[in-house]
Amino acid sequence: MLRTIIDKEIRDLLRSTKFVYTFAVCAVLILLSFYIGASNYQTSVTHHEAARAENLRQLEGLTDWLNVEQHRIFLPPQPLAALVTRISNDIGRTTEVEARGELTAHDSRFNEEPIFAVFRFLDLRFIFQIVLSLLAILLGYDAISGEKERGTLRLALANAVPRWKYILGKLIGLFSTLSVSLLVALAIGCLMLPMMGVPMGGGDWIRLVLIIVAGLLYFGAFLSLSVFVSTMTQRTSSSFLVLLVFWIVSVLIIPRSAVLLAGRAVDVPSVDELASKKASFGTDLWSDFRSALADFSVPGEKDPEKLMTALNNYMDSLTTVRDNQMDAFALRLNEDRYNRQVQQQALAFNLARISPAASFSLAAAELAGTSLSLKDRYRQAAAEYQKTYASFMKEKTGMNVGGRMIIMKIGDDEKNEPIDPTELPAFVYNQPQLAGSIGNVTTDTGLLVFFNLIFFAAAMVAFNRYDAR
Amino acid sequence: MINTESNNGQPRLQAVDLSKRYEDGVLALDSINFSVYPGQVFAMLGGNGAGKTTAINLFLNLIEPTSGEALIQGISSHREPLKAKANVAFVSENVMLYPNFTAMQNLEFFVRLGGKTECGTDELRAVLRRVGLPDEVHHKRLKGYSKGMRQKCGIAIAILKDAPAILLDEPTSGLDPKAGFDFIRLLESLRDEGKAILMSTHDIFRAREVADVVAIMNNGRIIMQENASALAGKDLEQVYMQYMAGHDLEVAV
């Protein structure tokens, strides 16, 4: 019996003009998102390679490591960020590294090419979150009320069919048809990735599969919801209207409202405010530095070279003290801001999670490695690199360079041999561990499963009481 | 009320003090009683809102009775709906099957839904021919069918279910005279096979033509119930108008 209903639902859907057109549009959009993603990735790789080469080229001809300035590291393009861009185009990708001092990333993709910020990329997350949820509504809003309007429901229920079987069969039929159709389009899209030169590792494929699974769960939630709403209404037009309102609230209003509410609930000082405090503190330290510098003296020492060495050492120690004080101050401010930010984000995300759209979006971004934590991970990787870079420079120059330290040299001891820029340690950015990412998306995928179950259970209960006359 | 029971076995459809009051307070059925026996066509005649469709919906368990029972083969359609509905086929006023399916596919689906797992193409075709649908339309999608053709499909589904009882809700409404005539001939053949048929209609002419028992309904009550033999020689239309007028007068008083 169940199989008969499922089979009928599949055949009915496949033969409907509505399905043919809407699916064609979705398939084209899915393929387009893969194509655009792969193209963007290729462009990003080209830009990244060019930037790295230019960075090393600037060091060519230098004969002293002390003259190395504006050494930059770049966040490498991530394959999955091509499909789920999230914040990857908004955060700074370039960081100027010195052996000391605070690091700041700048030059985001949207900063460099603002036109793309106006018309954002069509990525897979967008297709799932916006287009496929609408597809689910479009194909599910008349599941029951449409059958009633057509008169087929009365005829079907005139038979010895348990209602729960009927609605379960309908839902399985709808979901399986649409999922399989979408999976075909997604599989073709996946094939495009290696063909277009996107280096997908084993972990990347697992992540992509999990993103698709989360997408299908999200799609299933909207489909169950659509069936549920169609059991609550007697007319298809009412069902469609209710679902449209729910879609707007769920996809457009709740996530944004959650961020606004969290912003009001938890106050996070702005970057400018922090920069102003740091600048003020830095000015005080600089003043102390100059005062301390004025006190420099080496009683009895007449040899200028020894005096210069002593001065450099003195300044180095002062700079270290100043840096330590500045670092401690900045760390305190940054930590305070970071903690507040984490609190604010947690509140915003938890509030937003009442919407399946937010749950899916958060899960997809986490799996693609383009969630908010991307910025922190890049910052941490840059900080780690700074330590490696500082050790390298210390080894090459004998001192901790950077941090507005004045290096005074006397005599002409410049070597004629140029430095080898390729000796510079390479910056490596690693994706978060797969197990960690999976652990982080447990809540959101669990919620998506919950939405599926709760909407389906509600549809069953409502259909049992549905006036099928 | 006239006793119309024949001794043709146990009733296959039976309304026992069947009442239905809707949530808005309207009393759609007021304690009606009737029985339909094997090989009998029972016609419920009445205007809009008389309670005919409500009675059929109660037999199909699409609504719950306020009191009383609708029994199919002695099984309460309210208490054991699946068991009861396995013994009844249904044809609605305006048969709207799946428009994207062909007649064959529609039949196949509804026959399986009716619990029949084995049903070959030949059997489906034979039934479609029996109801008057020629071979060339068997594989056409229903979206191109006329109302009469869809109605024939509906009766084909009922025939294939091979249930002992059949419920017909205004089956000849909107049919052209030829289609109506064909439909009545089909009903007669089903009756001859021993099916118990309960038909709601406001078509006095068709009721007269095919019914073994005629019940006139008004405001949820059966105000007259007669065997066809008792009505022989009488003008049913006149009888109907007299009863309706009498009842209206009664209500007015």
XYZ file of C-alpha atoms in Angstrom:
722
model
C 0.000 0.000 0.000
C 2.715 2.447 1.047
C 4.715 1.531 -2.030
C 1.680 2.148 -4.238
C 1.252 5.640 -2.814
C 4.975 6.416 -3.112
C 5.053 5.105 -6.659
C 2.027 7.178 -7.643
C 3.491 10.297 -6.059
C 6.758 9.869 -7.933
C 5.061 9.313 -11.277
C 2.585 12.123 -10.760
C 5.355 14.555 -9.856
C 7.617 13.551 -12.727
C 4.780 14.065 -15.184
C 3.758 17.484 -13.885
C 4.760 20.548 -15.865
C 5.334 22.400 -12.598
C 8.055 19.955 -11.613
C 9.718 19.929 -15.029
C 10.089 23.712 -15.160
C 11.025 24.333 -11.541
C 13.506 21.493 -11.506
C 15.072 22.690 -14.745
C 15.606 26.119 -13.193
C 17.083 24.588 -10.022
C 19.377 22.264 -11.969
C 20.679 25.158 -14.056
C 21.273 27.222 -10.914
C 23.081 24.345 -9.187
C 25.351 23.784 -12.163
C 25.904 27.519 -12.448
C 26.904 27.728 -8.790
C 29.489 24.973 -9.278
C 30.790 26.609 -12.447
C 31.020 30.067 -10.894
C 32.580 28.592 -7.750
C 35.232 26.701 -9.683
C 35.961 29.747 -11.861
C 36.260 31.964 -8.793
C 38.591 29.458 -7.212
C 40.823 29.466 -10.291
C 40.880 33.277 -10.269
C 41.669 33.334 -6.544
C 44.519 30.857 -7.013
C 45.966 32.986 -9.820
C 45.712 36.126 -7.670
C 47.199 34.340 -4.696
C 50.173 32.992 -6.668
C 50.766 36.394 -8.244
C 50.678 38.121 -4.849
C 53.109 35.631 -3.340
C 55.489 35.972 -6.297
C 55.299 39.777 -6.097
C 55.983 39.621 -2.369
C 59.180 37.649 -2.948
C 60.122 39.747 -5.977
C 60.139 42.880 -3.798
C 62.872 41.279 -1.702
C 65.063 40.550 -4.682
C 68.261 42.568 -4.752
C 68.306 43.228 -1.012
C 71.607 42.394 0.549
C 70.625 42.614 4.195
C 67.745 40.902 5.986
C 67.449 44.047 8.097
C 66.119 45.834 5.054
C 63.232 43.412 4.666
C 60.038 45.403 4.998
C 56.433 44.757 4.245
C 56.723 41.016 4.192
C 53.238 39.715 3.507
C 51.427 36.473 3.995
C 48.248 35.566 2.171
C 45.300 33.402 3.101
C 45.283 30.717 0.423
C 42.005 30.073 -1.451
C 40.046 27.116 -0.071
C 38.304 24.786 -2.535
C 35.043 24.607 -0.586
C 34.926 28.364 -0.086
C 34.132 28.430 -3.788
C 30.830 26.687 -3.064
C 29.986 28.132 0.341
C 31.645 31.551 0.344
C 30.111 32.946 3.542
C 32.704 35.282 5.135
C 35.645 34.195 2.977
C 35.275 37.196 0.670
C 34.663 39.646 3.502
C 37.710 39.079 5.683
C 41.167 40.447 4.942
C 43.334 37.935 3.128
C 46.655 39.794 3.323
C 48.664 40.325 6.492
C 51.870 42.332 6.768
C 54.192 40.491 9.094
C 56.914 41.916 11.256
C 58.782 40.086 13.943
C 56.885 42.063 16.561
C 53.704 44.008 16.878
C 50.066 43.348 16.316
C 48.975 41.752 13.074
C 46.072 43.017 11.035
C 44.599 41.350 8.000
C 43.410 43.581 5.174
C 42.476 43.530 1.494
C 39.402 41.353 1.434
C 38.094 40.205 -1.946
C 35.139 42.542 -1.665
C 37.426 45.370 -0.622
C 39.552 44.830 -3.690
C 36.640 44.241 -6.039
C 33.648 45.998 -4.487
C 31.418 45.288 -7.472
C 31.200 41.679 -6.273
C 29.991 42.889 -2.905
C 27.061 44.605 -4.602
C 26.057 41.556 -6.623
C 27.252 38.699 -4.476
C 28.225 35.343 -5.870
C 25.647 32.693 -6.545
C 26.974 29.912 -4.349
C 25.629 26.498 -3.434
C 24.529 27.646 0.017
C 22.428 30.391 -1.540
C 20.860 27.914 -3.972
C 19.925 25.576 -1.134
C 18.875 28.217 1.352
C 16.803 30.385 -0.969
C 15.976 28.529 -4.165
C 15.527 24.964 -2.969
C 13.437 25.982 0.026
C 11.151 27.785 -2.421
C 11.139 24.688 -4.634
C 10.066 22.597 -1.636
C 7.217 25.019 -0.986
C 6.218 25.137 -4.623
C 5.995 21.366 -4.898
C 4.586 20.641 -1.458
C 2.052 23.402 -0.786
C -0.773 21.535 -2.522
C 0.129 18.030 -1.322
C -3.131 17.595 0.576
C -5.228 20.691 -0.067
C -4.566 20.266 -3.807
C -5.777 16.679 -3.711
C -8.850 17.865 -1.903
C -9.503 20.556 -4.488
C -9.057 18.014 -7.293
C -11.389 15.562 -5.549
C -8.832 12.770 -5.556
C -8.398 12.826 -1.789
C -12.005 11.820 -1.153
C -11.697 9.043 -3.685
C -8.415 7.795 -2.231
C -9.672 7.873 1.354
C -12.817 6.011 0.326
C -10.483 3.011 0.299
C -9.088 1.138 3.257
C -6.032 3.401 3.450
C -4.693 4.415 6.860
C -4.205 8.168 6.790
C -0.721 7.986 8.251
C 0.315 5.712 5.375
C -1.170 8.051 2.852
C 0.684 11.125 4.106
C 3.900 9.198 4.722
C 3.730 7.825 1.186
C 3.177 11.286 -0.214
C 6.095 12.741 1.713
C 8.472 9.910 0.837
C 7.407 10.110 -2.809
C 7.896 13.863 -2.966
C 11.186 13.841 -1.063
C 12.731 10.920 -2.928
C 11.813 12.277 -6.362
C 13.116 15.727 -5.643
C 16.222 14.522 -3.785
C 17.233 12.090 -6.499
C 16.676 14.745 -9.178
C 18.701 17.276 -7.217
C 21.418 14.726 -6.513
C 21.819 14.136 -10.230
C 22.387 17.866 -10.786
C 24.698 18.021 -7.750
C 26.695 15.001 -8.961
C 27.256 16.664 -12.335
C 28.312 19.802 -10.470
C 30.750 17.772 -8.353
C 32.271 16.300 -11.500
C 32.914 19.816 -12.743
C 35.182 20.592 -9.783
C 38.145 18.324 -10.658
C 37.535 18.986 -14.345
C 37.943 22.718 -13.706
C 41.085 22.243 -11.678
C 39.721 22.539 -8.138
C 41.971 20.287 -6.034
C 39.465 18.429 -3.880
C 41.053 16.192 -1.267
C 39.363 13.285 0.470
C 38.407 15.515 3.389
C 36.966 18.132 1.033
C 34.743 15.534 -0.622
C 33.485 14.329 2.749
C 32.751 17.919 3.722
C 30.940 18.541 0.434
C 28.847 15.399 0.865
C 27.947 16.519 4.390
C 26.991 19.984 3.107
C 24.695 18.317 0.567
C 23.232 16.073 3.282
C 22.580 19.146 5.436
C 21.043 20.823 2.379
C 18.730 17.881 1.781
C 17.727 17.872 5.448
C 16.936 21.572 5.140
C 15.004 20.895 1.944
C 13.180 18.028 3.700
C 12.240 20.336 6.567
C 10.603 22.796 4.177
C 8.902 19.956 2.311
C 7.481 18.485 5.552
C 6.429 21.969 6.570
C 4.707 22.477 3.221
C 2.832 19.190 3.585
C 1.922 20.134 7.153
C 0.564 23.534 6.099
C -1.366 21.904 3.271
C -3.084 19.709 5.873
C -4.025 22.797 7.859
C -5.730 24.576 4.996
C -8.651 23.745 2.784
C -7.412 25.740 -0.207
C -4.119 25.639 -2.035
C -4.016 29.428 -2.301
C -4.209 29.752 1.496
C -1.548 27.096 1.906
C 0.812 28.880 -0.483
C 0.268 32.234 1.213
C 0.934 30.828 4.694
C 4.092 29.106 3.477
C 5.330 32.235 1.754
C 4.937 34.215 4.965
C 6.732 31.467 6.909
C 9.534 31.436 4.336
C 10.032 35.190 4.594
C 10.061 35.041 8.384
C 12.309 32.000 8.541
C 14.796 32.817 5.807
C 14.893 36.585 5.810
C 13.683 37.917 9.138
C 14.714 35.540 11.940
C 18.474 35.330 11.185
C 18.768 39.109 10.832
C 16.586 39.843 13.843
C 18.659 37.421 15.925
C 21.812 39.362 15.078
C 20.119 42.666 15.893
C 18.785 41.374 19.204
C 22.133 39.903 20.170
C 23.791 43.192 19.241
C 21.492 45.008 21.634
C 21.873 42.418 24.375
C 25.669 42.183 24.335
C 27.692 45.322 23.804
C 30.880 44.790 21.819
C 33.322 47.716 21.560
C 34.059 48.687 17.991
C 37.423 48.158 16.319
C 37.822 51.933 16.064
C 37.237 52.312 19.779
C 39.894 49.712 20.491
C 42.294 51.240 17.970
C 41.849 54.616 19.613
C 42.613 53.151 23.058
C 45.621 51.309 21.709
C 46.905 54.427 19.935
C 46.567 56.464 23.092
C 48.365 53.848 25.129
C 51.002 53.522 22.395
C 51.592 57.269 22.472
C 52.194 57.122 26.229
C 54.602 54.232 25.792
C 56.405 56.022 22.990
C 56.793 59.074 25.201
C 58.208 56.893 27.976
C 60.483 55.282 25.407
C 61.870 58.635 24.311
C 62.376 59.741 27.906
C 64.164 56.511 28.658
C 66.248 56.909 25.525
C 67.403 60.319 26.726
C 68.760 58.648 29.827
C 71.090 56.485 27.779
C 74.669 56.725 28.823
C 77.636 54.466 29.047
C 79.987 56.126 31.471
C 83.597 55.961 30.442
C 82.984 54.394 27.052
C 84.629 56.282 24.188
C 84.676 53.716 21.411
C 81.852 54.799 18.999
C 81.298 51.271 17.714
C 80.869 49.912 21.233
C 78.669 52.875 22.096
C 76.482 52.150 19.031
C 76.203 48.508 19.975
C 75.289 49.452 23.520
C 72.698 51.922 22.201
C 71.178 49.308 19.913
C 71.010 46.826 22.768
C 69.517 49.470 25.045
C 66.896 50.368 22.457
C 66.200 46.711 21.850
C 65.549 46.136 25.527
C 63.376 49.257 25.733
C 61.461 48.186 22.639
C 60.973 44.754 24.095
C 59.602 46.230 27.314
C 57.428 48.629 25.358
C 56.223 45.829 23.095
C 55.450 43.615 26.012
C 53.429 46.368 27.660
C 51.669 47.156 24.407
C 51.031 43.475 23.701
C 49.650 42.939 27.200
C 47.391 45.974 26.849
C 46.247 44.991 23.345
C 45.762 41.408 24.444
C 43.566 42.500 27.313
C 41.465 44.727 25.051
C 41.334 42.156 22.270
C 40.457 39.365 24.647
C 37.704 41.406 26.208
C 36.333 42.278 22.770
C 36.737 38.711 21.570
C 34.917 37.288 24.601
C 32.072 39.736 24.149
C 31.984 38.924 20.468
C 31.831 35.202 21.186
C 29.018 35.815 23.658
C 27.176 37.961 21.127
C 27.672 35.445 18.330
C 26.547 32.543 20.495
C 23.396 34.440 21.447
C 22.726 35.472 17.849
C 23.258 31.956 16.511
C 21.150 30.328 19.199
C 18.306 32.748 18.567
C 18.627 32.316 14.801
C 18.565 28.542 15.099
C 14.802 28.567 15.565
C 14.860 28.977 11.797
C 15.919 25.962 9.700
C 17.559 28.421 7.286
C 19.979 29.581 9.980
C 20.765 26.028 11.079
C 21.574 25.014 7.527
C 23.589 28.120 6.813
C 25.683 27.706 9.967
C 26.273 24.001 9.309
C 27.254 24.580 5.665
C 29.674 27.393 6.555
C 31.251 25.346 9.330
C 31.758 22.353 7.037
C 33.158 24.526 4.246
C 35.512 26.235 6.691
C 34.058 29.647 5.902
C 32.224 30.289 9.148
C 33.124 33.137 11.482
C 35.918 30.989 12.918
C 37.809 31.349 9.617
C 38.926 34.806 10.708
C 40.165 33.518 14.074
C 41.943 30.580 12.508
C 43.664 32.836 9.988
C 44.665 35.221 12.784
C 46.034 32.325 14.847
C 47.939 30.924 11.875
C 49.361 34.388 11.193
C 50.379 34.736 14.867
C 52.104 31.352 14.720
C 53.821 32.412 11.554
C 54.955 35.633 13.211
C 56.818 33.593 15.816
C 58.517 31.489 13.137
C 59.298 34.647 11.186
C 60.729 36.348 14.284
C 63.028 33.372 14.987
C 64.126 33.376 11.380
C 64.879 37.089 11.391
C 66.675 36.832 14.707
C 68.815 34.122 13.222
C 69.535 36.209 10.149
C 69.972 39.647 11.759
C 70.831 38.863 15.327
C 67.999 40.997 16.681
C 64.264 41.273 16.970
C 63.378 43.617 14.145
C 60.194 45.573 13.700
C 57.959 47.434 16.086
C 59.151 50.897 15.076
C 62.572 50.044 16.450
C 65.312 52.364 15.262
C 68.323 50.498 14.028
C 71.409 52.575 13.833
C 74.406 51.391 11.962
C 77.794 52.914 11.494
C 80.417 52.002 9.020
C 79.937 50.306 5.678
C 79.565 46.696 6.552
C 76.941 46.007 3.875
C 77.436 42.681 2.238
C 77.346 42.503 -1.488
C 75.730 39.108 -1.600
C 71.955 39.343 -2.064
C 69.651 37.590 0.335
C 67.689 34.582 -0.848
C 63.971 35.425 -0.337
C 63.000 31.789 -0.768
C 64.681 31.103 2.573
C 61.777 32.892 4.258
C 59.574 30.415 6.071
C 56.443 29.627 4.096
C 53.052 30.515 5.528
C 50.861 27.467 5.893
C 47.132 27.687 6.585
C 45.462 24.434 7.539
C 41.765 23.730 7.342
C 40.215 22.761 10.696
C 40.158 19.051 11.437
C 37.279 17.196 9.800
C 36.301 15.509 13.063
C 36.190 18.903 14.764
C 34.006 20.371 12.007
C 31.641 17.423 12.178
C 31.440 17.849 15.940
C 30.652 21.538 15.502
C 27.752 20.887 13.144
C 26.088 18.261 15.338
C 23.717 20.802 16.871
C 22.670 22.288 13.557
C 22.215 18.982 11.754
C 20.407 17.653 14.821
C 18.095 20.648 14.635
C 17.463 20.046 10.945
C 16.539 16.432 11.709
C 14.318 17.718 14.526
C 12.568 20.174 12.158
C 11.916 17.305 9.743
C 10.462 15.098 12.441
C 8.390 17.768 14.136
C 6.873 19.052 10.884
C 6.146 15.518 9.740
C 4.580 14.579 13.083
C 2.488 17.755 12.938
C 1.412 16.884 9.376
C 0.370 13.381 10.518
C -1.661 14.707 13.435
C -3.282 17.414 11.317
C -4.072 15.008 8.475
C -5.738 12.579 10.857
C -8.186 15.340 11.680
C -8.340 16.748 8.177
C -11.743 17.318 6.654
C -11.310 15.395 3.417
C -14.850 15.930 2.099
C -42.471 5.168 7.326
C -42.948 2.270 4.979
C -40.971 -0.872 5.580
C -39.002 -1.523 2.419
C -36.963 -4.489 3.589
C -36.729 -7.369 1.235
C -35.442 -10.687 2.411
C -32.526 -10.705 0.057
C -29.881 -11.611 2.670
C -28.308 -9.325 5.254
C -28.128 -5.613 4.479
C -24.797 -4.550 3.034
C -25.299 -0.897 3.830
C -27.263 0.177 6.835
C -27.926 3.480 8.541
C -29.016 3.047 12.148
C -30.355 6.180 13.835
C -27.638 8.010 11.983
C -27.278 11.668 12.923
C -24.783 14.350 12.164
C -24.629 17.812 13.647
C -21.806 19.969 12.358
C -19.667 22.176 14.548
C -21.593 25.247 13.402
C -24.740 23.690 14.889
C -26.392 22.662 11.623
C -28.191 19.336 11.931
C -27.344 17.729 8.592
C -28.760 14.290 9.376
C -31.475 13.628 11.877
C -31.609 10.037 12.997
C -32.086 8.339 9.651
C -32.565 4.614 9.164
C -32.357 2.570 5.996
C -30.866 -0.644 4.653
C -29.547 -1.552 1.227
C -29.569 -5.234 0.315
C -27.587 -7.204 -2.250
C -28.890 -6.619 -5.772
C -30.667 -3.454 -4.745
C -30.329 0.166 -5.864
C -31.320 2.565 -3.108
C -31.802 6.130 -4.326
C -31.719 9.073 -1.925
C -33.625 11.891 -3.580
C -33.515 15.413 -2.328
C -32.490 18.972 -2.928
C -29.261 20.668 -1.961
C -28.593 20.451 1.773
C -31.004 17.537 2.256
C -28.242 15.433 3.853
C -27.570 12.962 1.015
C -23.833 13.658 0.695
C -23.470 13.782 4.470
C -24.878 10.252 4.653
C -22.358 9.049 2.076
C -19.495 10.816 3.870
C -20.528 9.035 7.062
C -20.343 5.671 5.297
C -16.861 6.634 4.046
C -15.848 7.796 7.553
C -14.840 11.160 6.146
C -16.811 12.664 9.015
C -17.796 11.261 12.383
C -21.441 10.639 13.252
C -22.923 12.583 16.146
C -24.924 9.493 17.001
C -25.962 6.238 15.394
C -24.024 4.011 13.039
C -23.256 3.666 9.355
C -22.680 -0.032 8.781
C -21.044 -1.663 5.773
C -21.474 -5.428 5.784
C -22.436 -5.018 9.421
C -19.149 -3.295 10.227
C -19.250 0.170 11.726
C -17.501 2.568 9.370
C -16.772 4.813 12.343
C -15.356 2.178 14.691
C -13.549 0.001 12.148
C -13.155 2.281 9.147
C -10.464 0.328 7.295
C -12.294 -2.973 7.618
C -15.581 -1.366 6.618
C -14.176 0.570 3.648
C -12.589 -2.570 2.236
C -16.171 -3.611 1.407
C -17.311 -0.526 -0.410
C -16.517 1.267 -3.669
C -17.240 4.917 -4.259
C -17.980 7.108 -7.261
C -18.218 10.830 -6.669
C -20.288 13.473 -8.374
C -17.433 14.881 -10.370
C -14.786 12.228 -10.815
C -11.465 14.064 -10.882
C -8.685 11.566 -11.173
C -5.011 12.377 -11.710
C -4.934 14.473 -14.881
C -1.312 13.603 -15.708
C -2.056 9.885 -15.618
C -3.703 7.861 -18.345
C -6.937 5.987 -17.674
C -4.923 2.789 -17.283
C -2.545 4.373 -14.774
C -5.373 5.887 -12.771
C -7.122 2.551 -12.654
C -3.950 0.757 -11.683
C -3.348 3.142 -8.781
C -6.855 3.141 -7.374
C -7.232 -0.601 -7.800
C -4.060 -1.173 -5.778
C -5.197 1.382 -3.239
C -8.402 -0.601 -2.992
C -6.342 -3.579 -1.892
C -6.188 -5.568 -5.115
C -2.575 -6.465 -5.743
C -2.958 -8.578 -8.862
C -4.641 -6.807 -11.714
C -3.411 -7.354 -15.248
C -3.542 -4.959 -18.176
C -6.107 -7.150 -19.926
C -8.459 -6.940 -16.974
C -8.081 -3.163 -16.823
C -8.727 -2.845 -20.536
C -11.754 -5.148 -20.348
C -13.339 -3.042 -17.622
C -12.620 0.189 -19.486
C -14.302 -1.309 -22.565
C -17.230 -2.441 -20.402
C -17.828 1.100 -19.151
C -17.718 2.361 -22.710
C -14.205 3.733 -23.089
C -12.708 2.656 -26.434
C -9.155 1.280 -26.646
C -7.718 4.385 -28.265
C -8.292 6.531 -25.158
C -6.967 4.045 -22.608
C -3.465 5.497 -22.832
C -4.468 9.132 -23.073
C -3.897 11.430 -20.130
C -7.051 12.264 -18.245
C -6.542 15.983 -18.669
C -8.010 15.517 -22.152
C -11.082 13.572 -20.980
C -14.629 14.923 -20.893
C -16.660 14.743 -17.696
C -18.577 11.759 -19.004
C -15.355 9.900 -19.796
C -13.976 10.620 -16.350
C -17.207 9.413 -14.814
C -16.789 6.177 -16.760
C -13.278 5.853 -15.386
C -14.681 6.348 -11.901
C -17.202 3.559 -12.330
C -14.447 1.365 -13.840
C -12.469 1.854 -10.609
C -15.533 0.882 -8.591
C -16.080 -2.210 -10.739
C -12.452 -3.285 -10.405
C -12.555 -2.983 -6.640
C -15.251 -5.629 -6.765
C -16.673 -4.564 -3.412
C -20.085 -5.896 -2.322
C -21.426 -2.354 -1.893
C -21.164 0.790 -4.021
C -21.764 4.399 -2.977
C -22.627 6.891 -5.702
C -22.754 10.587 -4.953
C -24.769 12.397 -7.631
C -23.257 10.156 -10.314
C -25.304 11.450 -13.241
C -24.969 15.128 -12.405
C -23.767 17.058 -15.433
C -23.749 14.086 -17.773
C -25.298 14.411 -21.239
C -28.367 12.214 -21.905
C -26.385 9.513 -23.737
C -23.750 9.321 -21.021
C -26.504 9.282 -18.384
C -28.252 6.465 -20.195
C -25.022 4.443 -20.453
C -24.365 5.034 -16.799
C -27.756 3.717 -15.771
C -27.254 0.582 -17.901
C -23.984 0.003 -16.073
C -25.686 0.374 -12.708
C -28.289 -2.153 -13.740
C -25.602 -4.652 -14.692
C -23.864 -4.111 -11.344
C -27.125 -4.607 -9.532
C -27.643 -7.799 -11.484
C -24.263 -8.951 -10.190
C -25.642 -8.609 -6.690
C -24.046 -5.326 -5.651
C -25.813 -3.196 -3.082
C -25.883 0.346 -4.469
C -26.627 3.498 -2.509
C -27.059 6.475 -4.797
C -27.659 10.080 -3.890
C -29.286 12.109 -6.629
C -31.637 14.942 -7.385
C -32.351 13.473 -10.800
C -35.890 12.124 -10.339
C -35.944 10.666 -13.837
C -32.821 8.559 -13.294
C -33.910 7.538 -9.803
C -37.213 6.339 -11.166
C -35.439 4.469 -13.937
C -33.010 2.468 -11.875
C -33.902 2.534 -8.187
C -35.439 -0.392 -6.340
C -36.071 1.781 -3.326
C -36.529 5.550 -3.350
C -36.072 7.671 -0.242
C -36.966 11.344 -0.322
C -34.835 13.435 2.005
C -35.342 16.912 3.308
C -33.518 18.812 6.056
C -31.613 15.723 7.144
C -34.627 13.468 7.421
C -36.054 10.709 5.265
C -39.564 11.953 4.711
C -40.639 9.156 2.395
C -39.277 5.714 1.546
C -40.961 3.448 -1.004
C -40.222 0.373 -3.035
C -40.174 0.855 -6.795
C -43.119 -1.489 -7.051
C -45.164 0.742 -4.744
C -44.315 3.709 -6.909
C -45.243 1.940 -10.131
C -47.781 3.929 -12.067
C -47.216 7.019 -9.942
C -45.604 10.183 -11.142
C -42.490 10.279 -8.967
C -41.980 13.939 -9.658
C -45.436 14.694 -8.375
C -44.931 12.464 -5.357
C -41.640 14.236 -4.651
C -43.197 17.681 -4.948
C -46.135 16.637 -2.735
C -43.892 15.284 -0.032
C -41.620 18.273 -0.159
C -44.573 20.650 -0.019
C -46.115 18.692 2.827
C -42.941 18.644 4.772
C -42.315 22.335 4.231
C -45.811 22.987 5.475
C -45.155 20.792 8.494
C -41.962 22.673 9.209
C -43.704 25.986 8.767
C -46.478 24.975 11.198
